[in-house]
Amino acid sequence: MIRPLHKPTFPRLRRLAVLALALPLLACTGDSDDDDAPAPAPTPVLSSIKLSLLGRYSTGEFGVSAAEIPVYDPATKRAFVVNAQKGMVDVLDLSNPAAPTLVGTLDASAVAAGAEVNSVALHDGIVALAIQAAVKTDPGFVGLYRADTLALIGQVGVGALPDMLTFTPDGKTLLVANEGEPSDDYQTDPEGSISVIDVSNPAAPLARVADFAAWNGREAELRANGVRIYGPNASAAQDLEPEYIAISADGSTAWATLQENNALARIDIASASVTAILPLGYKDHGLAANAIDVSDTPPAIDIAPRPGVLGMYMPDAIAAYSAGGQTYLVMANEGDARAWGEGDPAYWAGDASKGFVEEFRVKHLSRTNGFAGRRGDDLPPQLDALAAGALLNPVTFAWCGATAGNPGACRDDAQLGRLKVTWTLGYRTDSSGNPVMFDTSGAENPAGNRLMYDQLYAFGGRSFSIRDSAGNLVWDSGGEFETYLASDACRVGPARDIPCKTWFNSGHDEGDAFDARSAAKGPEPEGIEIGTLGGKTFAFIGLERMGGVMVYDITTPAAPTFVDYFNTRADWSTADPSTVLSTVGDLGPEGLKFVAADKSPNGKPLLIVGNEVSGTTSIFQIEQIFQ
């Protein structure tokens, strides 16, 4: 009998069946090299950031605003920095950000003779300059230039004293804050406005004006709502002075800070119209969270609550960002007093037509023998015409010794005496806004000649704030800036080895100046910039007087957290920093520009800072710390 070849026996069939079932499993989980492969590494999470000095360009000019507002062009690797001392823009090569070099200037004289540049903005290779006319109260201009060749492309007329300007996210529209400041003698006061410029064809820009004419005749309404309208004989349109602009991510809405007015203007970009004036309210320095140092004499750190003292936020720089589908506004609460004609002896001799100065120290405001002793010195004639003297409310200011008709120790230098406040706010008025008069005993008396100050209003918030799109306060840093600068944790200098508190609240243009700014606006936050890193949003705040940059994580608008403070100032002891510009470091940060890693010349995130007092442009590298 012939058997079939390879006829399987039953045991062999069983083995083959088992093998058939196992093969798919072996293909997936067998003895391959994949068994030993490590699990995928977790994605690093950014936990913090830290600033370090990478490079610096120095103009060699001290105290003349030789470096103010910077912008950056990634295509040419150039920074454009406003040099107000020249009235031009310095063009810096940042190909090697550790060693910036000057490669050119943008001169606005081709736009108008005697013109000066106030600010700069950049989008997609187009550089926009805000150009002030030779006479600052005359209408100004905006010039558009190529970032690569520096050639003038186009120009257009705008309002008086154009300052900060910024592009919409799509680059098709440019907004300019026309501040409209009065002449130094206050004889000419142009209207403030915002120019909305179509730059889709940069060779032929078209400007529309968002003005404040609709608020003329409504000055009393604005004041009742908390907007400061107070210039001598000024209409609302003359008194409202746009300072800085932020734009929503969708490019539909803008907000302009009205710094002296302690308010915001909301602008509809499509219609080029101002749709609202939003008052910002006041900060209660009587609260522990808002404690401040109000005295520079004797020099000491004395941060404490001051009941009856209110801070006018008065923001300078503003930026916008999105969180949770909402737009939030971030503001540096610098403060700024109107002080026109302060250099004219005729004004101080009593000629109120020659200017307007609102700043006055508490000790002079509350003199028991009245204002007369300050005539010819620092007494504003407008205040002199209002009353013969002023009193402090003995209930509000009982904490520092005020009694009826007597300020007590409140006017001492170590208490409130040295604090600079505005005399235009805080005194008691009737329903018509006229002052209620008191006699020297502190009794209300129509025949009296004393004002009664129920509160004192100081300049600036010494903080930065986050507000919603309607201007409502979401969060404020309170007294954190001064508290940190006075702490053992704070260090300044390139190596971070100098105790901050040794030079607490110093000025930016002098040497040994411990506590010099406490009676004014403290560290004076001015510039602000926003950057996004690792899915988080950070705010960079420049402190104009103390110097340096504060960094906060603002990813959650209602709960920002402090991240870093970096101040490169190295020499604090000399009486004249201008003599040691090569070693003193950076003084007076004005404008800041964040550069993302994918736009940066070295592939790392940077922060560019223009320092107006030292005349330096500093390049900070941003170290990202992951967990």
XYZ file of C-alpha atoms in Angstrom:
627
model
C 0.000 0.000 0.000
C 1.261 3.320 -0.879
C 0.795 5.948 1.881
C 0.217 9.704 1.077
C 3.314 11.732 1.653
C 3.488 13.646 5.028
C 0.244 12.369 6.348
C 0.005 14.019 9.768
C -0.600 12.029 12.808
C -3.041 13.356 15.454
C -0.382 14.700 17.886
C 1.193 16.628 15.055
C -2.159 18.139 14.038
C -2.681 19.291 17.586
C 0.752 20.944 17.658
C 0.098 22.739 14.365
C -3.235 24.061 15.616
C -1.654 25.465 18.759
C 1.089 27.085 16.666
C -1.499 28.659 14.344
C -3.264 30.205 17.297
C -0.011 31.520 18.785
C 1.397 33.153 15.656
C -0.803 36.285 15.800
C 0.123 36.775 19.447
C 3.810 36.372 18.682
C 3.507 38.964 15.936
C 2.177 41.448 18.462
C 3.949 40.596 21.680
C 6.630 38.156 20.856
C 10.345 38.357 21.549
C 10.850 41.471 19.400
C 13.105 44.407 20.315
C 9.973 46.494 21.072
C 9.645 44.716 24.395
C 12.610 46.704 25.704
C 11.626 50.126 24.241
C 11.147 52.850 26.906
C 7.751 54.437 27.411
C 7.275 57.797 25.635
C 8.747 60.660 27.644
C 6.180 62.989 29.213
C 5.840 66.378 27.561
C 7.809 68.958 29.594
C 5.625 71.485 31.403
C 6.849 75.066 31.713
C 6.979 75.952 35.386
C 8.721 79.338 35.321
C 10.919 81.761 33.373
C 13.945 83.859 34.282
C 15.560 86.875 32.613
C 19.276 87.265 31.954
C 21.251 89.977 30.171
C 22.364 88.821 26.737
C 23.507 92.038 25.042
C 23.305 95.817 25.092
C 23.656 98.726 22.685
C 24.602 102.078 24.233
C 24.171 105.470 22.598
C 26.523 107.018 25.165
C 23.900 109.680 25.916
C 22.598 110.141 29.465
C 19.238 111.516 30.562
C 18.083 112.720 27.138
C 15.706 109.883 26.147
C 18.148 108.395 23.638
C 16.435 104.975 23.783
C 12.685 104.700 24.296
C 10.379 102.429 22.269
C 11.747 99.272 20.558
C 10.227 96.995 17.910
C 11.737 94.034 16.065
C 11.642 92.780 12.472
C 12.387 89.033 12.204
C 13.021 89.119 8.434
C 15.919 91.563 8.682
C 16.857 90.711 12.302
C 16.712 94.414 13.074
C 15.472 96.349 16.082
C 14.059 99.837 15.558
C 14.422 102.018 18.656
C 13.075 105.544 19.108
C 15.906 107.938 19.949
C 14.089 111.070 21.128
C 17.369 112.903 21.641
C 17.940 112.686 17.875
C 14.247 112.881 17.037
C 14.871 109.774 14.929
C 14.841 105.984 15.112
C 18.042 104.015 15.585
C 18.237 100.824 13.513
C 20.133 98.050 15.275
C 21.420 94.818 13.754
C 20.487 91.972 16.092
C 21.870 89.130 14.002
C 24.070 88.547 17.007
C 21.808 89.671 19.850
C 24.707 89.486 22.283
C 26.382 92.360 20.401
C 23.861 94.735 18.780
C 25.288 97.243 16.326
C 23.940 100.474 14.854
C 23.374 100.114 11.091
C 21.261 103.147 10.262
C 18.609 105.660 11.268
C 15.116 106.619 10.175
C 14.862 110.390 9.857
C 11.389 111.940 9.583
C 12.635 115.248 8.203
C 11.588 114.124 4.719
C 8.003 114.019 5.993
C 8.075 117.446 7.638
C 10.822 119.928 8.449
C 11.714 119.958 12.120
C 9.590 116.877 12.800
C 10.476 114.461 15.602
C 9.653 110.785 16.046
C 7.681 109.852 19.157
C 6.947 106.165 18.630
C 7.348 103.211 16.297
C 5.385 100.110 15.278
C 6.144 97.295 12.850
C 4.237 94.655 10.912
C 5.433 92.363 8.127
C 8.389 94.504 7.090
C 6.568 97.842 7.312
C 7.824 100.307 9.931
C 5.366 102.984 11.075
C 6.560 106.160 12.780
C 4.490 108.607 14.833
C 5.870 112.002 13.836
C 5.357 115.145 15.881
C 5.253 118.471 14.047
C 7.904 121.095 14.784
C 5.225 122.893 16.844
C 3.794 120.109 18.983
C 0.257 121.534 19.030
C 0.084 121.412 15.211
C -1.249 118.301 13.435
C 1.327 115.545 13.116
C 2.054 112.736 10.673
C 2.559 109.021 10.299
C 5.294 107.798 7.989
C 5.582 104.256 6.606
C 9.020 102.827 5.785
C 10.545 99.591 4.530
C 12.375 97.669 7.230
C 14.989 96.367 4.798
C 15.907 99.438 2.737
C 14.648 102.082 5.212
C 12.982 103.839 2.266
C 9.932 106.009 2.855
C 6.851 104.348 1.338
C 4.019 106.693 2.253
C 2.773 109.245 4.738
C -0.476 110.676 6.071
C -1.560 113.523 8.329
C -2.949 112.787 11.803
C -3.823 114.737 14.958
C -1.640 116.812 17.251
C 1.226 115.083 19.057
C 0.864 111.529 17.693
C 2.495 109.137 20.102
C 1.982 105.412 20.549
C 0.821 103.561 17.431
C 0.021 99.915 16.723
C -1.163 97.665 13.892
C -4.234 95.465 13.950
C -3.340 91.749 13.937
C -3.933 91.460 10.175
C -1.649 94.436 9.498
C -4.238 96.255 7.376
C -5.030 99.024 9.861
C -2.842 101.241 12.004
C -4.107 103.094 15.069
C -2.370 106.181 16.461
C -2.931 107.927 19.809
C -2.944 111.668 19.114
C -2.310 112.953 22.612
C -3.113 116.593 21.901
C -1.176 118.030 24.840
C -1.489 121.785 25.374
C 1.352 124.196 24.827
C 3.636 124.678 27.802
C 1.861 127.924 28.706
C -1.562 126.316 28.172
C -2.485 129.004 25.649
C -3.133 126.397 22.938
C -4.870 123.121 23.710
C -5.601 120.898 20.689
C -8.131 118.092 20.865
C -7.052 114.546 21.565
C -8.065 111.803 19.135
C -7.241 108.390 17.684
C -6.387 108.131 13.995
C -7.531 104.917 12.303
C -5.419 104.454 9.178
C -6.016 102.041 6.318
C -2.531 100.857 5.349
C -3.561 98.046 2.993
C -1.809 100.162 0.350
C 1.128 101.587 2.328
C 2.034 103.938 -0.497
C -1.294 105.716 -0.065
C -2.486 105.373 3.551
C -5.969 106.725 4.342
C -6.729 108.153 7.797
C -10.026 108.540 9.608
C -10.393 110.193 13.005
C -12.058 108.775 16.097
C -12.547 111.958 18.128
C -14.228 112.993 21.368
C -16.547 115.681 19.991
C -19.602 113.701 21.137
C -18.570 114.341 24.765
C -18.351 118.104 24.434
C -21.081 119.599 26.610
C -21.147 116.432 28.738
C -18.222 117.357 30.971
C -20.326 117.353 34.157
C -21.621 113.885 33.303
C -18.091 112.592 32.755
C -16.911 114.068 36.059
C -19.876 112.545 37.887
C -18.900 109.157 36.438
C -15.328 109.532 37.717
C -13.547 110.775 34.578
C -11.097 113.593 35.322
C -11.989 116.605 33.170
C -10.142 119.508 34.743
C -7.960 121.499 32.352
C -8.523 125.263 32.527
C -11.348 126.206 30.161
C -10.982 122.859 28.363
C -13.767 121.030 26.577
C -13.950 117.258 26.961
C -12.316 116.782 23.554
C -9.432 119.045 24.567
C -9.032 117.503 28.006
C -9.059 113.838 26.940
C -5.503 112.848 25.976
C -4.999 109.323 24.532
C -1.705 107.793 25.633
C -1.418 104.119 24.617
C -3.519 101.670 22.589
C -4.347 97.949 22.807
C -6.308 95.978 20.209
C -8.459 92.851 20.549
C -7.283 89.632 18.902
C -10.029 89.836 16.275
C -9.025 93.386 15.348
C -12.492 94.831 15.912
C -12.057 96.839 19.118
C -9.333 99.031 20.584
C -8.839 100.635 23.966
C -6.775 103.773 24.586
C -5.544 104.825 27.994
C -6.491 108.390 28.910
C -3.771 108.667 31.508
C -4.319 112.111 33.000
C -8.084 111.519 32.943
C -7.800 108.180 34.821
C -9.987 106.543 32.179
C -10.100 104.408 29.034
C -11.563 105.151 25.616
C -13.131 102.210 23.771
C -12.917 102.459 19.981
C -14.846 100.614 17.291
C -12.249 100.186 14.575
C -14.596 99.532 11.648
C -16.467 102.812 12.146
C -13.472 104.739 13.533
C -15.530 105.968 16.471
C -15.130 106.246 20.227
C -17.984 104.245 21.719
C -17.373 104.725 25.452
C -15.313 106.573 28.050
C -14.655 104.160 30.921
C -13.563 105.555 34.319
C -11.004 103.437 36.176
C -11.878 104.363 39.757
C -9.487 104.808 42.658
C -7.264 102.590 44.750
C -7.750 102.613 48.518
C -4.335 102.890 50.146
C -6.004 102.504 53.512
C -6.218 98.756 52.865
C -3.347 96.553 54.019
C -3.110 94.977 50.552
C -2.517 98.445 49.045
C 0.010 99.717 51.626
C 2.604 102.212 50.334
C 5.597 104.243 51.458
C 4.638 107.941 51.231
C 7.693 109.690 52.666
C 11.270 110.282 51.547
C 12.240 112.221 54.689
C 13.873 110.859 56.729
C 14.963 108.152 54.258
C 13.492 104.862 55.473
C 11.358 101.964 54.340
C 7.914 102.573 55.808
C 5.283 100.643 53.882
C 1.955 100.917 55.653
C -1.764 101.489 54.997
C -2.682 105.186 54.708
C -6.422 105.678 55.336
C -7.878 108.556 53.368
C -5.239 108.328 50.636
C -6.589 107.160 47.285
C -4.475 106.273 44.271
C -5.451 107.378 40.782
C -4.483 104.409 38.586
C -3.641 106.637 35.597
C -2.143 103.861 33.412
C 0.433 104.558 30.752
C 1.042 101.388 28.715
C -1.755 98.912 28.011
C -1.821 95.491 26.314
C -4.626 93.062 25.479
C -4.767 89.268 25.601
C -7.342 86.495 25.501
C -8.162 83.990 28.237
C -11.178 81.714 28.415
C -12.623 83.285 25.287
C -12.608 86.774 26.820
C -10.416 89.829 26.205
C -8.474 91.234 29.146
C -6.537 94.470 29.400
C -3.221 94.706 31.258
C -2.115 98.169 32.408
C 0.967 99.734 34.000
C -0.395 102.211 36.564
C 2.269 104.904 36.332
C 0.395 108.122 37.168
C 1.078 111.481 35.537
C 0.382 114.985 36.844
C -0.361 117.916 34.578
C 2.428 120.421 35.030
C 2.323 123.066 32.308
C 4.139 126.342 32.750
C 6.080 125.094 35.758
C 9.254 126.634 34.358
C 7.686 130.071 33.819
C 8.312 132.546 36.687
C 5.229 134.520 35.621
C 3.034 131.540 36.452
C 4.424 131.213 39.963
C 4.152 134.974 40.369
C 0.394 134.539 40.062
C -0.482 134.677 36.354
C -2.852 131.718 36.006
C -3.025 132.188 32.234
C 0.571 131.030 31.891
C 0.082 127.398 32.863
C -1.536 124.835 35.099
C 0.170 122.733 37.793
C -1.936 120.321 39.836
C 0.723 118.675 41.999
C 1.147 119.907 45.581
C 2.611 118.402 48.747
C 0.268 117.590 51.620
C 2.329 119.671 54.069
C 1.789 122.786 51.943
C -1.849 121.985 51.261
C -2.689 121.720 54.966
C -0.703 124.646 56.440
C -2.628 126.067 59.396
C -1.790 129.624 58.307
C -2.989 128.990 54.746
C -1.451 129.051 51.293
C -0.024 132.575 51.296
C 3.397 131.499 52.524
C 3.913 129.447 49.355
C 3.153 132.261 46.904
C 5.992 132.867 44.488
C 7.355 129.409 45.292
C 5.173 126.408 44.412
C 1.590 127.633 44.956
C -0.487 127.162 41.784
C -2.393 130.415 41.199
C -5.557 128.454 40.374
C -5.500 126.959 43.877
C -4.732 130.342 45.398
C -7.845 131.731 43.703
C -9.992 128.874 44.999
C -9.392 129.400 48.727
C -7.002 130.857 51.281
C -6.101 127.465 52.722
C -7.241 123.908 53.310
C -8.038 121.509 56.153
C -7.859 117.735 56.551
C -11.035 115.943 57.615
C -10.438 115.154 61.309
C -12.448 111.931 61.055
C -10.684 110.513 57.996
C -7.223 111.549 59.165
C -7.544 111.032 62.896
C -5.050 108.173 62.581
C -2.208 110.648 61.974
C -3.361 113.276 64.461
C -5.720 115.575 62.562
C -8.236 117.493 64.660
C -10.803 120.151 63.784
C -8.922 123.011 62.163
C -5.494 121.420 62.654
C -3.706 118.734 60.594
C -1.603 117.704 63.566
C 1.183 115.290 62.769
C -0.419 114.374 59.417
C 1.629 117.116 57.740
C 4.885 115.925 59.292
C 7.492 114.694 56.819
C 7.461 111.213 58.324
C 3.678 110.994 57.916
C 1.832 112.448 54.898
C 3.614 115.795 54.630
C 5.947 114.930 51.769
C 3.370 113.068 49.663
C 2.538 114.721 46.333
C -1.188 114.809 45.613
C -3.506 116.640 43.248
C -5.207 119.656 44.768
C -8.001 119.339 42.154
C -9.700 116.365 43.863
C -10.731 115.407 47.380
C -12.147 118.640 48.775
C -15.831 118.719 49.696
C -18.201 120.160 47.105
C -21.914 120.904 46.852
C -24.313 119.441 44.307
C -23.126 121.962 41.728
C -19.469 121.036 42.172
C -18.562 124.222 44.022
C -16.370 123.928 47.122
C -18.037 123.869 50.521
C -16.211 126.422 52.639
C -15.018 126.069 56.238
C -13.508 128.493 58.720
C -10.154 128.071 60.403
C -11.749 126.299 63.382
C -12.922 123.512 61.092
C -16.593 124.485 61.153
C -18.595 124.603 57.922
C -19.163 128.269 57.209
C -20.203 129.912 53.914
C -18.165 132.937 54.975
C -15.086 130.824 55.568
C -12.102 130.566 53.250
C -10.824 127.019 53.817
C -11.325 123.886 51.700
C -12.018 120.613 53.507
C -10.161 117.606 52.082
C -12.058 114.436 52.895
C -9.570 112.349 50.881
C -6.191 112.906 49.296
C -5.593 111.662 45.753
C -2.077 110.464 44.894
C -0.689 109.858 41.403
C -0.534 106.302 40.033
C -1.300 102.914 41.497
C 2.330 101.734 41.975
C 1.054 98.500 40.440
C -0.201 96.791 37.326
C -3.824 95.849 36.810
C -5.888 93.438 34.771
C -9.331 94.615 33.673
C -12.073 93.174 31.540
C -13.142 94.651 28.207
C -15.578 97.002 29.988
C -12.812 98.426 32.164
C -13.883 96.620 35.333
C -11.025 95.739 37.674
C -10.322 91.994 37.708
C -7.021 92.027 39.612
C -4.405 94.501 40.826
C -0.932 93.827 42.196
C -1.722 96.068 45.163
C 1.402 96.833 47.167
C 3.398 93.867 45.861
C 5.998 95.891 43.949
C 7.172 97.965 46.899
C 6.861 95.049 49.314
C 9.068 92.859 47.132
C 11.643 95.612 46.548
C 11.914 96.014 50.325
C 12.292 92.283 50.990
C 15.375 90.182 51.640
C 14.490 88.020 48.641
C 14.974 90.833 46.122
C 18.375 91.310 44.459
C 19.523 93.687 41.708
C 22.595 93.897 39.485
C 23.681 91.705 36.555
C 24.688 88.969 39.014
C 21.639 89.543 41.237
C 23.906 90.111 44.212
C 22.909 93.589 45.442
C 20.079 93.789 48.020
C 17.191 95.742 46.497
C 16.242 97.261 49.827
C 19.605 99.029 50.004
C 18.350 101.199 47.119
C 14.601 100.965 47.757
C 12.519 103.405 45.648
C 15.615 105.035 44.153
C 15.458 107.467 41.287
C 16.629 106.629 37.767
C 18.878 109.622 37.106
C 20.901 109.965 40.275
C 23.165 107.829 42.385
C 22.786 107.524 46.152
C 19.003 108.033 46.124
C 17.595 105.562 48.642
C 13.864 106.196 49.203
C 13.922 109.248 46.907
C 10.715 108.324 45.064
C 8.469 107.284 47.947
C 6.757 110.689 48.215
C 5.988 110.680 44.489
C 5.006 107.540 42.557
C 7.298 104.928 44.084
C 8.876 102.507 41.580
C 6.624 103.978 38.843
C 5.575 101.131 36.521
C 5.376 102.508 32.986
C 5.951 100.051 30.150
C 4.175 96.723 29.724
C 4.501 93.833 27.277
C 2.877 90.424 26.982
C 4.492 87.192 25.808
C 3.274 83.612 25.451
C 5.573 80.722 26.371
C 4.736 77.062 26.900
C 1.020 77.722 26.754
C 1.259 80.371 29.472
C 0.873 84.133 29.238
C 3.386 86.400 30.939
C 3.373 90.133 31.611
C 6.640 92.091 31.615
C 6.404 95.413 33.490
C 9.157 98.022 33.366
C 9.733 100.061 36.539
C 10.791 103.493 35.323
C 12.356 104.828 38.526
C 13.727 101.850 40.474
C 14.548 100.218 37.160
C 14.282 96.629 36.033
C 11.471 94.417 34.813
C 8.852 92.624 36.883
C 7.527 89.366 35.419
C 4.141 87.857 36.270
C 2.300 84.779 35.046
C -1.115 86.161 34.028
C -2.497 82.999 32.433
C -5.379 83.137 34.926
C -6.475 86.797 34.860
C -8.014 86.746 38.335
C -4.970 85.112 39.964
C -1.614 86.224 38.501
C 1.569 85.081 40.228
C 4.956 86.750 40.596
C 7.696 85.044 38.547
C 10.854 87.170 38.388
C 12.417 90.608 38.785
C 15.595 91.550 36.936
C 17.404 94.865 37.195
C 20.823 95.264 35.545
C 21.719 98.461 37.379
C 25.157 97.791 38.797
C 26.463 101.076 40.212
C 24.121 102.737 42.711
C 26.656 104.665 44.730
C 27.928 107.392 42.428
C 26.379 110.829 42.680
C 26.369 111.149 38.898
C 25.583 107.965 36.935
C 26.273 109.768 33.649
C 29.991 109.625 34.404
C 30.012 105.834 34.506
C 27.628 104.941 31.688
C 29.849 102.064 30.670
C 29.308 100.273 33.982
C 26.171 101.685 35.576
C 23.777 99.382 33.707
C 20.325 100.216 32.397
C 18.341 103.156 33.810
C 14.744 104.153 33.167
C 13.051 101.360 31.165
C 10.494 102.948 28.835
C 9.334 100.467 26.184
C 9.519 96.671 25.978
C 9.214 94.193 23.102
C 8.813 90.421 23.430
C 10.344 88.286 20.659
C 9.122 84.694 20.391
C 11.666 81.934 19.840
C 10.511 81.252 16.277
C 11.085 84.928 15.402
C 14.280 85.385 17.397
C 17.716 85.730 15.776
C 19.161 83.046 18.092
C 16.129 80.770 18.291
C 15.441 81.668 21.932
C 12.771 83.986 23.341
C 14.014 87.508 23.995
C 12.850 90.734 25.619
C 14.121 94.018 24.147
C 14.024 97.033 26.485
C 14.624 100.693 25.658
C 16.079 102.613 28.623
C 15.542 106.357 28.299
C 17.907 107.589 31.041
C 20.944 105.419 30.316
C 20.318 105.659 26.561
C 20.728 101.895 26.251
C 18.829 99.148 24.493
C 19.152 95.938 26.477
C 18.542 92.450 25.122
C 17.311 90.000 27.743
C 17.221 86.274 27.086
C 14.284 84.422 28.610
C 15.273 81.147 30.196
C 12.430 78.632 30.319
C 12.359 76.364 33.356
C 10.509 73.070 32.851
C 9.332 70.503 35.345
